[in-house]
Amino acid sequence: MKYVNFSGTQEKVSVIGLGTWVFGGENWGGADDEACVAAVGEALSLGMNFIDTAPFYTDGKAERLIGRAIKGRREKAFIATKCGLVRENGRIRHDLSPASVAREADESLRRMDCDVIDLYMCHWPDPATPVEKTMEAFLRLRAERKIRHIGVSNFDLALLKKACAVAPVATLEVQYSLLERGIEAELLPFCRDKGIGVIAYGALGGGILTGKYVKVPPFGKWDARRMFYDHFEGEKLKKAQKIVKEMQAFGRPLNQVALNWVRQKAGVMTVLAGCRNPQQVRENAGAVDFDLPDRI
Ligand SMILES: NC(=O)c1ccc[n+]([C@@H]2O[C@H](COP(=O)([O-])OP(=O)(O)OC[C@H]3O[C@@H](n4cnc5c(N)ncnc54)[C@H](OP(=O)(O)O)[C@@H]3O)[C@@H](O)[C@H]2O)c1
């Protein structure tokens, strides 16, 4: 594995991180619990210490599975989790109010059976709560030693600047891939300039950039590949297929080309790769074994 310093500290985090949205399977057409627990174990044994999760992933199940996987080896993992997407009567609402943030942090700690969260992030903005209030709640959690670092996710530049004015925001987690390059205009240069580590998600485009889809299967209504990653039909599918063809010119496994393309961008700290089993972990960890020439 290769490592970078976590946002201006001496702490080392892996350049490829384990994504766990698939854990529990809710938005990914099912998943095998034991394979997910084994995926975490494989990641840790390969030195992939950065583990990204969220209470939203199958309603806490991803965090519980991670808790099982890290038992007895907590010190090997750098755990990043989030708050702000709250389930209520079968619906999801945005809530970054101080009381909700404090409650969610306790719930995450309990589910993962650990004392501290290494990186705690706002999952998505909550337009009803001033971000200053949310950041104050994060600072309290840090003072209580329940979290070590503060991060945000899916913030635009204006909101990120507001958050930074109140708290030391260490990281920004955003979608970034060969298919989604929106952050290159403003967010990536800003983060680079301020020393905020970018954590990139969706680098595999939800799987399509691995090149494995000869024919796209019909995904269920709440499948991430239908409701979140929208490169699986219409014009976007054609664009994705064209990019996949271009990626083949490198003569390397396409999952690794996709991850390296993001990993090598200046300002990117860690690239997440969602994995449902140890084999996918090994295949994705292998991306650090070579660098791409700056061609695409
Ligand atoms: N902050 C946020 O709002 C946010 C949003 C999205 C994601 N995330 C985080 O970022 C992580 C990564 O994103 P993602 O999981 O959504 O998408 P992704 O990494 O682009 O794609 C992950 C999916 O690709 C497939 N895959 C992975 N490795 C593969 C391999 N070697 N060969 C073939 N297929 C492979 C797997 O699905 P199949 O096996 O089903 O094909 C896997 O679930 C998430 O897990 C989550 O932790 C955060």
Tab-separated table of C-alpha atoms in Angstrom, residues 71-189:
chain	number	residue	atom	x	y	z
A	71	LYS	CA	-12.610	-6.070	16.962
A	72	GLY	CA	-9.184	-6.671	18.512
A	73	ARG	CA	-7.395	-4.616	15.840
A	74	ARG	CA	-8.941	-1.179	16.145
A	75	GLU	CA	-5.519	0.487	16.000
A	76	LYS	CA	-4.959	-0.811	12.465
A	77	ALA	CA	-7.957	1.082	11.072
A	78	PHE	CA	-8.592	4.756	10.384
A	79	ILE	CA	-12.379	4.954	10.655
A	80	ALA	CA	-14.260	7.679	8.823
A	81	THR	CA	-17.997	7.914	9.341
A	82	LYS	CA	-20.685	10.513	8.869
A	83	CYS	CA	-23.898	12.019	10.139
A	84	GLY	CA	-26.795	14.024	8.811
A	85	LEU	CA	-28.982	11.526	6.958
A	86	VAL	CA	-31.593	10.417	9.442
A	87	ARG	CA	-34.231	7.760	8.887
A	88	GLU	CA	-37.724	8.427	10.115
A	89	ASN	CA	-40.812	6.399	9.273
A	90	GLY	CA	-39.095	4.834	6.287
A	91	ARG	CA	-37.968	8.213	4.899
A	92	ILE	CA	-34.575	9.896	4.918
A	93	ARG	CA	-34.254	13.480	6.110
A	94	HIS	CA	-31.286	15.811	6.326
A	95	ASP	CA	-30.500	16.737	9.925
A	96	LEU	CA	-27.265	18.370	11.024
A	97	SER	CA	-28.762	20.041	14.069
A	98	PRO	CA	-26.428	19.907	17.093
A	99	ALA	CA	-28.658	17.510	19.051
A	100	SER	CA	-28.943	15.099	16.145
A	101	VAL	CA	-25.203	15.232	15.412
A	102	ALA	CA	-24.392	14.430	19.056
A	103	ARG	CA	-26.890	11.557	19.123
A	104	GLU	CA	-25.665	10.102	15.839
A	105	ALA	CA	-22.025	10.151	16.973
A	106	ASP	CA	-22.932	8.137	20.073
A	107	GLU	CA	-24.912	5.671	17.960
A	108	SER	CA	-22.011	5.192	15.521
A	109	LEU	CA	-19.564	4.616	18.371
A	110	ARG	CA	-21.927	2.057	19.867
A	111	ARG	CA	-22.493	0.247	16.561
A	112	MET	CA	-18.766	0.028	15.833
A	113	ASP	CA	-18.023	-0.725	19.492
A	114	CYS	CA	-15.178	1.767	19.685
A	115	ASP	CA	-14.219	4.824	21.759
A	116	VAL	CA	-13.393	7.314	19.067
A	117	ILE	CA	-14.151	8.093	15.421
A	118	ASP	CA	-10.997	9.102	13.535
A	119	LEU	CA	-12.792	11.317	11.005
A	120	TYR	CA	-16.366	12.518	11.437
A	121	MET	CA	-18.108	14.122	8.481
A	122	CYS	CA	-21.332	15.850	7.569
A	123	HIS	CA	-22.732	13.443	4.980
A	124	TRP	CA	-24.787	15.980	3.006
A	125	PRO	CA	-25.673	19.627	3.689
A	126	ASP	CA	-28.743	20.370	5.797
A	127	PRO	CA	-30.311	23.606	4.519
A	128	ALA	CA	-32.373	23.932	7.715
A	129	THR	CA	-29.368	24.124	10.075
A	130	PRO	CA	-26.764	26.906	9.898
A	131	VAL	CA	-23.495	25.132	9.189
A	132	GLU	CA	-21.861	27.194	11.961
A	133	LYS	CA	-24.109	25.437	14.520
A	134	THR	CA	-23.171	22.046	13.071
A	135	MET	CA	-19.469	22.830	13.215
A	136	GLU	CA	-19.808	23.958	16.834
A	137	ALA	CA	-21.375	20.561	17.598
A	138	PHE	CA	-18.434	18.846	15.870
A	139	LEU	CA	-15.992	20.913	17.943
A	140	ARG	CA	-17.776	19.798	21.123
A	141	LEU	CA	-17.494	16.160	20.027
A	142	ARG	CA	-13.784	16.696	19.432
A	143	ALA	CA	-13.350	18.295	22.849
A	144	GLU	CA	-15.127	15.263	24.359
A	145	ARG	CA	-12.644	13.025	22.433
A	146	LYS	CA	-15.430	11.191	20.637
A	147	ILE	CA	-14.043	12.269	17.278
A	148	ARG	CA	-10.477	13.182	16.270
A	149	HIS	CA	-10.851	15.062	12.988
A	150	ILE	CA	-13.618	17.025	11.306
A	151	GLY	CA	-14.684	16.610	7.680
A	152	VAL	CA	-17.527	17.442	5.343
A	153	SER	CA	-18.976	15.761	2.307
A	154	ASN	CA	-20.904	16.982	-0.717
A	155	PHE	CA	-20.467	20.652	0.258
A	156	ASP	CA	-20.174	23.313	-2.419
A	157	LEU	CA	-17.475	25.946	-2.183
A	158	ALA	CA	-19.571	28.558	-0.382
A	159	LEU	CA	-20.669	26.111	2.326
A	160	LEU	CA	-17.178	24.693	2.695
A	161	LYS	CA	-15.798	28.194	3.268
A	162	LYS	CA	-18.445	28.854	5.937
A	163	ALA	CA	-17.585	25.583	7.703
A	164	CYS	CA	-13.857	26.356	7.549
A	165	ALA	CA	-14.461	29.710	9.230
A	166	VAL	CA	-15.728	27.923	12.363
A	167	ALA	CA	-13.797	24.653	12.551
A	168	PRO	CA	-10.601	23.106	11.201
A	169	VAL	CA	-12.116	21.136	8.329
A	170	ALA	CA	-9.541	18.479	7.485
A	171	THR	CA	-11.226	16.799	4.539
A	172	LEU	CA	-13.860	17.098	1.838
A	173	GLU	CA	-15.433	13.900	0.520
A	174	VAL	CA	-16.868	14.248	-2.976
A	175	GLN	CA	-17.606	12.339	-6.137
A	176	TYR	CA	-14.655	12.369	-8.519
A	177	SER	CA	-14.003	10.014	-11.394
A	178	LEU	CA	-13.340	9.879	-15.107
A	179	LEU	CA	-17.106	10.320	-15.438
A	180	GLU	CA	-17.625	13.097	-12.878
A	181	ARG	CA	-15.033	15.856	-12.983
A	182	GLY	CA	-17.091	18.738	-11.594
A	183	ILE	CA	-14.775	19.357	-8.627
A	184	GLU	CA	-11.902	20.333	-10.913
A	185	ALA	CA	-13.327	23.824	-11.474
A	186	GLU	CA	-13.411	25.195	-7.926
A	187	LEU	CA	-13.389	22.675	-5.106
A	188	LEU	CA	-10.213	20.783	-5.924
A	189	PRO	CA	-8.071	23.945	-6.365
